[in-house]
CSV table of C-alpha atoms in Angstrom, one decimal:
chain,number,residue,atom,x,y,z
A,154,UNK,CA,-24.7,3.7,30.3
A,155,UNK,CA,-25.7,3.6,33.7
A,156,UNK,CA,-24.8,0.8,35.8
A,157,UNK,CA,-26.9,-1.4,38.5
A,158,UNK,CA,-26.8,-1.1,42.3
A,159,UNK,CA,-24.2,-4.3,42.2
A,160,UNK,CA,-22.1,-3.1,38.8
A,161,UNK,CA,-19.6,-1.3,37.5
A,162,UNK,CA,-19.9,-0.3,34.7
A,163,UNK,CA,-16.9,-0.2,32.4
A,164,UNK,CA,-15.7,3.0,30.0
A,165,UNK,CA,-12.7,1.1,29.1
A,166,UNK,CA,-11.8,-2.4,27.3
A,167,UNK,CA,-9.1,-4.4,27.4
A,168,UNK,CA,-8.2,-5.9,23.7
A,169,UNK,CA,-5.6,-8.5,24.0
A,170,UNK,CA,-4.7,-8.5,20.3
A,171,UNK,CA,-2.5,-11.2,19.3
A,172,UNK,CA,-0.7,-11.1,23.2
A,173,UNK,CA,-0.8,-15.5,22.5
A,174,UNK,CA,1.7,-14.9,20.3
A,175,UNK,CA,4.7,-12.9,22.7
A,176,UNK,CA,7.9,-14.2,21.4
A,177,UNK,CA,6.1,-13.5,17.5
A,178,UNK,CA,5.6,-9.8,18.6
A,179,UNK,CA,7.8,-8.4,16.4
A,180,UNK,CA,7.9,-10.4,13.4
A,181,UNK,CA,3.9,-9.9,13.1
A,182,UNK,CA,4.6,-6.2,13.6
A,183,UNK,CA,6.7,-6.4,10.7
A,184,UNK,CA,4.7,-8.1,8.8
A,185,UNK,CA,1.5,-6.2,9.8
A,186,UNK,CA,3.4,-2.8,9.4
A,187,UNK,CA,4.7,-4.1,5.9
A,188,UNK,CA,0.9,-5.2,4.6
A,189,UNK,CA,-0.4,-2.0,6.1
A,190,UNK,CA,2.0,0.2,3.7
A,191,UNK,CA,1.5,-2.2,0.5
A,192,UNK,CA,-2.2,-1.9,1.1
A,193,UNK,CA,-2.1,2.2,0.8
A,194,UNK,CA,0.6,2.4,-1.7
A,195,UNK,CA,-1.1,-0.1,-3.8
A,196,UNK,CA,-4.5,1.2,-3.7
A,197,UNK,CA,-3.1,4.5,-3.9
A,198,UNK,CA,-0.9,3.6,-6.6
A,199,UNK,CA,-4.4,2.1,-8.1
A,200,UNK,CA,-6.2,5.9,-7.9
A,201,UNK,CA,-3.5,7.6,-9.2
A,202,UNK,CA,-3.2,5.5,-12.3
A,203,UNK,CA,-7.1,5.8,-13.1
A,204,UNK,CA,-7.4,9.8,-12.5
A,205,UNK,CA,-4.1,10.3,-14.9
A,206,UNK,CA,-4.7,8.2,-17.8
A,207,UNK,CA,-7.8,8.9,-19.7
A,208,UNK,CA,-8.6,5.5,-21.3
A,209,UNK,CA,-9.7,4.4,-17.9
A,210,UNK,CA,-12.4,7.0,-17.3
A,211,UNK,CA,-14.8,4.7,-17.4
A,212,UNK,CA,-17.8,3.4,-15.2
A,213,UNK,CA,-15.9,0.4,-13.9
A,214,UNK,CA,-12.4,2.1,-13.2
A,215,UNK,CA,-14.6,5.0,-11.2
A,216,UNK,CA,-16.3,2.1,-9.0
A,217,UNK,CA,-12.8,0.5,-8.9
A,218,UNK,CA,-11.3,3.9,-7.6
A,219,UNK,CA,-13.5,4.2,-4.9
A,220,UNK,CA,-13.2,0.5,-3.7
A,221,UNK,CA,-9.7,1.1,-3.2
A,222,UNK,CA,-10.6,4.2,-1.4
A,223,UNK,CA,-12.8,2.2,0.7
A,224,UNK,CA,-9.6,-0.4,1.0
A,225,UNK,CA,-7.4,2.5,2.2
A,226,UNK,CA,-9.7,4.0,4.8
A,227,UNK,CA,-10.3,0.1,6.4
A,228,UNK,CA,-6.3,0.7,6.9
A,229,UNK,CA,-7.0,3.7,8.6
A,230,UNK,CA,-9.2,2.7,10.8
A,231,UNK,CA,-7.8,-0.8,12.0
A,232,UNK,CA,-4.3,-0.8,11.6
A,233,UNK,CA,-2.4,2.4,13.5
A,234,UNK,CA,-4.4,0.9,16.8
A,235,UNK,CA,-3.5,-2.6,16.2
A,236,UNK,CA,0.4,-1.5,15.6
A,237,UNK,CA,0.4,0.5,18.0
A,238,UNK,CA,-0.6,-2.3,21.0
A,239,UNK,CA,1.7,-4.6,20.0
A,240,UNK,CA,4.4,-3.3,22.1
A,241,UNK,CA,1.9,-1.9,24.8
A,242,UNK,CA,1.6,-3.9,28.3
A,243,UNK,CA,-1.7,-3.1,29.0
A,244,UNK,CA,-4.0,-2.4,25.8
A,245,UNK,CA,-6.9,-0.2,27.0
A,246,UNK,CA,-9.1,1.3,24.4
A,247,UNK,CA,-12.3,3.6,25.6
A,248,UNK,CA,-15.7,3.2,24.7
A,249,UNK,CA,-15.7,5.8,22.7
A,250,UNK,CA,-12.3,5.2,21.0
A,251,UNK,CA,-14.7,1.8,20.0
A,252,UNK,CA,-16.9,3.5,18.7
A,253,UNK,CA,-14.6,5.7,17.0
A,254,UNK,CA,-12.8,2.0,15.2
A,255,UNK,CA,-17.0,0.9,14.7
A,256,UNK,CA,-16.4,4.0,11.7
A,257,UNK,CA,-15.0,-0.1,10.1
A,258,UNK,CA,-19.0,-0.7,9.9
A,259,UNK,CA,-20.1,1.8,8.1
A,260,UNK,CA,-17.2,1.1,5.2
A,261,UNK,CA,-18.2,-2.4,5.3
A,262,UNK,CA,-21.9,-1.9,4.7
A,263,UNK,CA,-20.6,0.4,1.8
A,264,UNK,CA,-18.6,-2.1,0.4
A,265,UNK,CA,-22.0,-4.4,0.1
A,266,UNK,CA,-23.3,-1.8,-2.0
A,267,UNK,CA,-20.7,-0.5,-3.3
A,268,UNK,CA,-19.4,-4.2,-5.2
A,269,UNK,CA,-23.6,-4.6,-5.9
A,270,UNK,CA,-23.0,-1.6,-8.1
A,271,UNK,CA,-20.0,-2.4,-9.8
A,272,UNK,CA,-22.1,-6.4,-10.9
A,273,UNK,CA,-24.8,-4.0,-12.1
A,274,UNK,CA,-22.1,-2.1,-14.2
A,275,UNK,CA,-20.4,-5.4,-15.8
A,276,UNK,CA,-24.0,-6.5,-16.6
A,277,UNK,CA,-25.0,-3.2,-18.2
A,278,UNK,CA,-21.5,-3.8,-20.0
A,279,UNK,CA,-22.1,-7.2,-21.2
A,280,UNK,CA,-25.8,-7.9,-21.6
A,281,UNK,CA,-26.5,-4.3,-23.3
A,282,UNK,CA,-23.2,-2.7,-25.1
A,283,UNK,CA,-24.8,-0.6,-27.2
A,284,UNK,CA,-26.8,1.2,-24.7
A,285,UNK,CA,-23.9,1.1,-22.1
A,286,UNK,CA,-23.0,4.7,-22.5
A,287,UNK,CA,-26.8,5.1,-21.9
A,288,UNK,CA,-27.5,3.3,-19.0
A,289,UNK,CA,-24.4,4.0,-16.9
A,290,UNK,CA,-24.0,7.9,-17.4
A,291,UNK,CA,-21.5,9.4,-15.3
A,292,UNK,CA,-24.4,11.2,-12.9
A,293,UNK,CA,-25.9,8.0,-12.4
A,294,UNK,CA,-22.2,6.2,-11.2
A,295,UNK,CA,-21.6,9.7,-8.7
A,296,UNK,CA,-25.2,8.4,-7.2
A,297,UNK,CA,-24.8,4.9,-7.3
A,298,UNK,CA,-21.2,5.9,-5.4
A,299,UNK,CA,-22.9,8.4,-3.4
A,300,UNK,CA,-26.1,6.2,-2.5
A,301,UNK,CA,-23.6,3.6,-1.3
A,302,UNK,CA,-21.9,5.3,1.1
A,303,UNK,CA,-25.1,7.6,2.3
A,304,UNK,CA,-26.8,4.1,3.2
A,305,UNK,CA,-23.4,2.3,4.4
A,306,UNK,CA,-23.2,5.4,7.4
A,307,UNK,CA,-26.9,4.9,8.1
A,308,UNK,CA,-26.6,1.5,8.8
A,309,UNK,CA,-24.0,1.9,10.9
A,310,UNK,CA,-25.2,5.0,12.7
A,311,UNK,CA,-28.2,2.9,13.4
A,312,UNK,CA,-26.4,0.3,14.9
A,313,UNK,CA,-24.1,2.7,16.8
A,314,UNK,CA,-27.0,4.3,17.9
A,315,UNK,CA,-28.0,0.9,19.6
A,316,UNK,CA,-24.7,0.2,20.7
A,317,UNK,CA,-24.9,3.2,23.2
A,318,UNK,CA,-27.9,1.7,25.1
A,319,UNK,CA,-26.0,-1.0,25.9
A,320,UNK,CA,-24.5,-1.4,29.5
A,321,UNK,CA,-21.5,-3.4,30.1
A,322,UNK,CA,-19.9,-4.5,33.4
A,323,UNK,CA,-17.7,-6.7,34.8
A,324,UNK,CA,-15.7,-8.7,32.3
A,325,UNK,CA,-14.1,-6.0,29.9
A,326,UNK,CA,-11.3,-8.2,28.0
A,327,UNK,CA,-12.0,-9.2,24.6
A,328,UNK,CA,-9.5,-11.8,22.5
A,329,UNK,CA,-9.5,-9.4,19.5
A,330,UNK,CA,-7.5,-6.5,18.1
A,331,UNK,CA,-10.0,-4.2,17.7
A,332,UNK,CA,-13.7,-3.4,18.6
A,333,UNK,CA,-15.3,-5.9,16.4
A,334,UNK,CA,-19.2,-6.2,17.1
A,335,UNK,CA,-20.0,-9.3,18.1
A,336,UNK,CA,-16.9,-9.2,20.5
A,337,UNK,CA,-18.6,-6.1,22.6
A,338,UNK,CA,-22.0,-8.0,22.4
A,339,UNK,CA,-20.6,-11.1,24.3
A,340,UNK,CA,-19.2,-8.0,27.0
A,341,UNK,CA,-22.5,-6.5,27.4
A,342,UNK,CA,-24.9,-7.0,30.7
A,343,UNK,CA,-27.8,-6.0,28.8
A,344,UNK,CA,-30.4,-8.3,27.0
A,345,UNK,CA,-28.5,-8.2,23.1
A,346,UNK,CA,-32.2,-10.0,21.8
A,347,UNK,CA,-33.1,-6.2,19.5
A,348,UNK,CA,-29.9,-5.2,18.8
A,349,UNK,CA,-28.8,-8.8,17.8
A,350,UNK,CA,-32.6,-8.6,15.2
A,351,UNK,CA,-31.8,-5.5,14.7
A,352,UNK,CA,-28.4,-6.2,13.0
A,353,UNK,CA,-29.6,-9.7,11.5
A,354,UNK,CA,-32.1,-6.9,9.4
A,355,UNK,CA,-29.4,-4.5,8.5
A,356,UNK,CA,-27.4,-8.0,7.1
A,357,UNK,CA,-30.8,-8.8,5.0
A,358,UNK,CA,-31.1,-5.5,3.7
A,359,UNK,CA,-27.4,-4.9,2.8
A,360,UNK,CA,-25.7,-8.3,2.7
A,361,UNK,CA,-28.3,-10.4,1.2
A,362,UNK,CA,-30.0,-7.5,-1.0
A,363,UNK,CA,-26.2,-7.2,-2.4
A,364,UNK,CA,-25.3,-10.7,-3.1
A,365,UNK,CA,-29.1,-11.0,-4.6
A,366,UNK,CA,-28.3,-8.4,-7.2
A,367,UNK,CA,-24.9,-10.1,-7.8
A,368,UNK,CA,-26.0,-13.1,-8.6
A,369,UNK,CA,-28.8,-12.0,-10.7
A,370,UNK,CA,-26.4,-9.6,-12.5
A,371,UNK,CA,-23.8,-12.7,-13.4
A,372,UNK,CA,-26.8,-15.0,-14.6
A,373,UNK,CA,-27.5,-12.8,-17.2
A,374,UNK,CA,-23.8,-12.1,-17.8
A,375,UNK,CA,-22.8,-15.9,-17.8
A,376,UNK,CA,-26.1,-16.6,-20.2
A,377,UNK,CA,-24.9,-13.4,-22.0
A,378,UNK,CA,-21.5,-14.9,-22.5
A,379,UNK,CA,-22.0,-18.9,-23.6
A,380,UNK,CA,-23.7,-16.7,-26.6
A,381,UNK,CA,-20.4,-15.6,-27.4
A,382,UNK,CA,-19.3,-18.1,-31.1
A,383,UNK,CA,-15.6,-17.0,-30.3
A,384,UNK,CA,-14.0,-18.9,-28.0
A,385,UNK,CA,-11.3,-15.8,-27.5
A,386,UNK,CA,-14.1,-13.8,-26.9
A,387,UNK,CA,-15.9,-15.9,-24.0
A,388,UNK,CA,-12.2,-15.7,-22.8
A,389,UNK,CA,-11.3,-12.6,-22.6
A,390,UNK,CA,-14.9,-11.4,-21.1
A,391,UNK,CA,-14.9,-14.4,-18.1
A,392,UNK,CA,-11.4,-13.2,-17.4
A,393,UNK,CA,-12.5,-9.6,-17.5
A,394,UNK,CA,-15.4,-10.3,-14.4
A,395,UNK,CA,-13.4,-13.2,-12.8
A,396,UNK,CA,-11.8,-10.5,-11.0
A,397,UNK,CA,-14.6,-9.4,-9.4
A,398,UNK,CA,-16.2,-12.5,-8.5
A,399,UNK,CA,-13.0,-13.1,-6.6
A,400,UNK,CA,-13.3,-9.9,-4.7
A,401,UNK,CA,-16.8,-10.7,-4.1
A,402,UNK,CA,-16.3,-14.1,-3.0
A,403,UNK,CA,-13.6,-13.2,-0.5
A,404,UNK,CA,-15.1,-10.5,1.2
A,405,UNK,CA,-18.6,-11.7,1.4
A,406,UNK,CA,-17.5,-15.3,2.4
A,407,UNK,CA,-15.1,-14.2,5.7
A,408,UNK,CA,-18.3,-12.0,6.6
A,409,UNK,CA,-20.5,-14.3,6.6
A,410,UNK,CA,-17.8,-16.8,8.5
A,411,UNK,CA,-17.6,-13.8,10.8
A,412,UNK,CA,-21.0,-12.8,11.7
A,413,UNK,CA,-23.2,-15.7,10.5
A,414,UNK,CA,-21.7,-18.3,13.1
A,415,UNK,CA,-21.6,-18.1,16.7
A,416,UNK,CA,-18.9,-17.0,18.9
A,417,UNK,CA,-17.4,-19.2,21.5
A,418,UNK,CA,-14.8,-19.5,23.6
A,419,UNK,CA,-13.0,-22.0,21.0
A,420,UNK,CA,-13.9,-20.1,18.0
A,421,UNK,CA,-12.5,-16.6,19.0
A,422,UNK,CA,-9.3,-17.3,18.1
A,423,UNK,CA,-10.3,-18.6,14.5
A,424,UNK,CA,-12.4,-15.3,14.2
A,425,UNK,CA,-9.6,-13.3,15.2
A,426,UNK,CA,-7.7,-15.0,12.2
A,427,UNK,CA,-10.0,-14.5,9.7
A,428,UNK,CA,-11.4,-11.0,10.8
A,429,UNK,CA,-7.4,-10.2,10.0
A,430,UNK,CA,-8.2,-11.5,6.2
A,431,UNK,CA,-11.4,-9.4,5.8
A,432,UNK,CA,-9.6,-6.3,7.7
A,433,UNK,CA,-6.7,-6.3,6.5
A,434,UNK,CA,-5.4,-8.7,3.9
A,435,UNK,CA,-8.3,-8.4,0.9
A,436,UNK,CA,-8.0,-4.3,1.1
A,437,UNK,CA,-4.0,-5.3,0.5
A,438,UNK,CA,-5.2,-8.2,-2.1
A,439,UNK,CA,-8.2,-6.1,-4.0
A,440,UNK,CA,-6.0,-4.1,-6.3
A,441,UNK,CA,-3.8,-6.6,-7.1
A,442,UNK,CA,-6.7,-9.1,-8.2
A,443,UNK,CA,-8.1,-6.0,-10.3
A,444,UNK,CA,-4.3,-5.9,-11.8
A,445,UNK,CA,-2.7,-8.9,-12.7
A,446,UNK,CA,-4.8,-10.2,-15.5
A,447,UNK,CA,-7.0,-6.4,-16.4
A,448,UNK,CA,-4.8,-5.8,-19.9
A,449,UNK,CA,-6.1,-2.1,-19.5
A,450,UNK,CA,-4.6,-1.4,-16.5
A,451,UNK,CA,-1.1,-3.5,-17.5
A,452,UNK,CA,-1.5,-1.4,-21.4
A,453,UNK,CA,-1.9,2.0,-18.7
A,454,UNK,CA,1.4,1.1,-16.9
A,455,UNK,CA,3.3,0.3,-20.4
A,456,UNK,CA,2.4,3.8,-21.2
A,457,UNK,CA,3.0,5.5,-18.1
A,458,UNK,CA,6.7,3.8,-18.0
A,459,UNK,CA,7.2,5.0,-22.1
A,460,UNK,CA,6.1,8.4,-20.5
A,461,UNK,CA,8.9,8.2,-17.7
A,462,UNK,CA,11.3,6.9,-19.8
A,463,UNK,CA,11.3,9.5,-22.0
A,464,UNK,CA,11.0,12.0,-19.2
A,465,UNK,CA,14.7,10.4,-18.1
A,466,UNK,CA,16.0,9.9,-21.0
């Protein structure tokens, strides 16, 4: 990251966070500090659950288990930072502590696969129940998990890898809260043209391979299910995947809001917004839209509170 004759180049960034917002500073701590716990406990509280009770060792509580680790390592690696500034006067961040926060790629490129998987495993569930034991054996979920993340990291290492033969100079302030990509992008001196083709390729091969094989996974579910004679039945197995579509449809649709649309001086305040709803607020939202209406997991707790009961008592 050399710099010109005429630059400077810069090691360090300025990230201004939600600074708009002074006489707000510590209510949005408060409230970011209190979403930030719920997300861990929850998703935590989500883990626990599965690993204990043995009725949920299944194919879809094992992919739901390691979205919500996925949810609580997003946390991690936005939140502490972002806390952290809001009482700070001047909000520098390194280079390398950005590329230490760009670890948020790799988690969201695992995500894409990750929710891919888990369609494949509610069509496996639906379209073919008698050979569901079959087709979704617990070596082929660890490498569906395992292939997920191994291809999530090399994405992102890829793109990191890019990122470093960037230069930037002069302005160093972004209007964000933490080292979002196409934020440094509108920094850099250099010509973006590869890396910006470069990323548009990794979104083909993991956004739009992902939402392919999600939407070719509920056609056949949906068809599956208008078979259904029992109007309870078509009930309970729409309510069953509705979760997931939800899931889906919230963290694919603020990406593609995100990194689909321009960035302009106008917009980057809007971004900022929602990158706080893909960041932060679904990995808080995710296990409680797996929760509410999953009887399993609300049959799990009944037990679990007979269990402490009787512990007590």
């Amino acid at each position: 990251m050399a710099g010109g004759k005429n630059s400077t180049t810069i090691t360090k960034f300025i990230l201004l966070g939600f600074s708009e917002f002074p006489k707000l500073t510590a209510v949005l701590f408060s409230v970011f500090l209190g979403i930030s716990l719920m997300t861990v406990s929850w998703n935590m509280g989500l883990i626990m659950l599965i690993r204990m009770d043995s009725h949920l060792h299944t194919p879809m509580y094992f992919f739901l288990s390691n979205l919500s680790l996925l949810d609580i390592c997003y946390v991690s690696t936005i939140a502490p930072r972002m806390l952290s500034d809001f009482f700070k006067k001047y909000k520098f961040i390194s280079f390398m502590g950005c590329t230490m926060q760009y670890f948020f790629s790799s988690l969201a490129l695992t995500e894409c696969c990750l929710l891919a998987a888990m369609a494949y495993d509610h069509y496996a569930a639906i379209c073919n129940p008698l050979l569901y034991t079959a087709i979704m054996s617990p070596t082929l979920c660890v490498q569906m998990v395992a292939g997920s993340c191994v291809t999530g990291f090399f994405g992102s290492f890829i793109q990191l890898c890019a990122l470093f033969q960037l230069h930037f100079c002069g302005q160093n302030v972004t209007n964000h809260f933490f080292c979002d990509l196409p934020q440094l992008l509108i920094l850099s001196c250099s010509d973006t043209f590869f890396f910006q083709v470069m990323t548009s390729v990794l979104t083909v091969i993991f956004g739009l391979t992902s939402v392919l094989v999600i939407i070719i996974s509920y056609g056949y579910i949906i068809a599956t299910i208008l078979k259904i004679t029992s109007s309870e039945g078509r009930s309970k197995a729409f309510n069953t995947r509705a979760s997931h579509l939800t899931a889906v449809t919230l963290f694919f649709g603020s990406g593609i809001f995100i990194y689909m649309y321009p960035n302009s001086g106008d917009s980057l305040s809007q971004n900022k917004l929602v990158s706080v709803l893909y960041t932060v607020i679904i990995s808080m939202l995710d296990p409680l839209i797996y929760s509410l209406r999953n009887k399993e997991i609300q049959d799990s707790l009944s037990r679990w509170r007979k269990t402490i009961f009787s512990w007590c008592y």
